[in-house]
mmCIF file of C-alpha atoms in Angstrom:
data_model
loop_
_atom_site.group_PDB
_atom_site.id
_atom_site.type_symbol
_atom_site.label_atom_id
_atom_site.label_comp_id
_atom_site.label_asym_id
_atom_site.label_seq_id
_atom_site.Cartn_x
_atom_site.Cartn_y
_atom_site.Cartn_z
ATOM 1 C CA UNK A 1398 -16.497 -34.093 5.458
ATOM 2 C CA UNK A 1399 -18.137 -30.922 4.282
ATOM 3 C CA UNK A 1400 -18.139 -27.201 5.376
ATOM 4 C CA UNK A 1401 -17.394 -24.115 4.266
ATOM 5 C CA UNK A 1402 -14.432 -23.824 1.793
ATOM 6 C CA UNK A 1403 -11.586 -21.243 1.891
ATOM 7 C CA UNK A 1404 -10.902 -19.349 -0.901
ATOM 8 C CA UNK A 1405 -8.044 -16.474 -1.558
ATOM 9 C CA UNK A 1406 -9.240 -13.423 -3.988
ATOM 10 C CA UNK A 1407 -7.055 -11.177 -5.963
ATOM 11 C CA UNK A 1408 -7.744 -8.840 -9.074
ATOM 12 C CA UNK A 1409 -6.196 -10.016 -12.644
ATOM 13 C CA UNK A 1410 -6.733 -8.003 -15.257
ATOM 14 C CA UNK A 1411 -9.638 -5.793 -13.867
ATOM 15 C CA UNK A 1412 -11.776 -8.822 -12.574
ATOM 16 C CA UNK A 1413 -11.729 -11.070 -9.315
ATOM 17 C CA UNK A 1414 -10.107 -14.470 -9.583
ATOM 18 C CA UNK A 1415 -11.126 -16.619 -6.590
ATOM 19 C CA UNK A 1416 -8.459 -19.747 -5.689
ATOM 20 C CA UNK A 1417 -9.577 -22.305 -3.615
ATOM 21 C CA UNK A 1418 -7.479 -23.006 -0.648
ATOM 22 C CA UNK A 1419 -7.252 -26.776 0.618
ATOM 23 C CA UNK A 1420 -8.362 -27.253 4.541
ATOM 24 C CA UNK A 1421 -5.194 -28.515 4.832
ATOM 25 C CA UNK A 1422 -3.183 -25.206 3.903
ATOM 26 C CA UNK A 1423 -5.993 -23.138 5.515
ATOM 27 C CA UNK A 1424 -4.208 -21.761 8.574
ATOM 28 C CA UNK A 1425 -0.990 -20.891 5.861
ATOM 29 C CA UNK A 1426 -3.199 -18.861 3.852
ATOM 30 C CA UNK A 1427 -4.631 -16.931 6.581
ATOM 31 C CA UNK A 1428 -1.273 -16.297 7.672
ATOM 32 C CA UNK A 1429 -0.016 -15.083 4.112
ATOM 33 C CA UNK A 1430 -2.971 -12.806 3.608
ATOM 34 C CA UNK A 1431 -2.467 -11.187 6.821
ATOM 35 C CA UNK A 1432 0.772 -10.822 6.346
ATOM 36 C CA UNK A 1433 -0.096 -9.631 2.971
ATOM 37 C CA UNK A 1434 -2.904 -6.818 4.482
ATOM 38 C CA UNK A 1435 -0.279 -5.603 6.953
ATOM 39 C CA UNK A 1436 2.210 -5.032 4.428
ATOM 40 C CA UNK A 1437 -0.552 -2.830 2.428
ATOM 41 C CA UNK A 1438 -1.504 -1.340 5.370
ATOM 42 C CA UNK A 1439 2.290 -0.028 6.087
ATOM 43 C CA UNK A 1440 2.721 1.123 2.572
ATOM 44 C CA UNK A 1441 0.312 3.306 2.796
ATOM 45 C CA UNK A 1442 1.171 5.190 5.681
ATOM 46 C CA UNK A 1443 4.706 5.312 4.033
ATOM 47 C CA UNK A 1444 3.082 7.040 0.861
ATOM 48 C CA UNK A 1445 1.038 9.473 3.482
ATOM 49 C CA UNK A 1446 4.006 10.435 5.253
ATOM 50 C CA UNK A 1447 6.275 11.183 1.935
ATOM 51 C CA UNK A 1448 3.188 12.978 1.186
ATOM 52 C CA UNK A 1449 3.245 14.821 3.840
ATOM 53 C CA UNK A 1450 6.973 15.165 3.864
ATOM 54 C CA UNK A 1451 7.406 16.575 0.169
ATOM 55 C CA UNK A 1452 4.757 19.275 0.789
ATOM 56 C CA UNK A 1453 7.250 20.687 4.187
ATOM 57 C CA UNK A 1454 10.373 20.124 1.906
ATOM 58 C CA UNK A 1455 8.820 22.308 -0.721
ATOM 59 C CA UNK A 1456 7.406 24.714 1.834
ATOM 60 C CA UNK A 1457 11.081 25.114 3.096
ATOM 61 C CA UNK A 1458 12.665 25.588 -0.283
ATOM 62 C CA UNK A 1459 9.882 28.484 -0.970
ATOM 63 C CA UNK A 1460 10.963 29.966 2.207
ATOM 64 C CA UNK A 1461 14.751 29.669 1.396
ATOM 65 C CA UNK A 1462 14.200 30.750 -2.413
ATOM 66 C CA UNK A 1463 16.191 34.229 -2.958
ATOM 67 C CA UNK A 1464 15.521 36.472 -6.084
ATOM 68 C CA UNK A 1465 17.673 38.073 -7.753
ATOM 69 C CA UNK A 1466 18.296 41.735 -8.019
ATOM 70 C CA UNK A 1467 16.586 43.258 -10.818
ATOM 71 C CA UNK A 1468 18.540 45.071 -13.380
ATOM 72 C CA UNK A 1469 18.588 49.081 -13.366
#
């Protein structure tokens, strides 16, 4: 029986490796890559907010920053 193959990709070392998946273990693969893409896909928004998070915590220690008197 032929058709079209499933393959996984991932970068080693600065190039694409390709892995061929068996029809077999196809729907497990699918499952593990989306899994995998959600999982990306929430770390990022984790590193925009802390982004955005350290920029208002620095913005609030500005604001609370006192000098001190100068000397006469």
């Amino acid at each position: 029986m032929h058709g079209p193959a499933l393959y996984t990709s991932r970068r080693v070392d600065g190039k694409t490796r390709h892995d061929y998946v068996p029809r077999r273990k196809g729907d497990l693969a699918k499952a593990l890559v989306g899994r995998h893409t959600k999982l990306y896909r929430a770390r990022a928004q984790i590193q925009k907010l802390n982004q955005e998070l350290n920029g208002i915590l620095d913005q609030i220690v500005e604001c609370r920053r006192v000098g001190f008197p100068e000397s006469k």
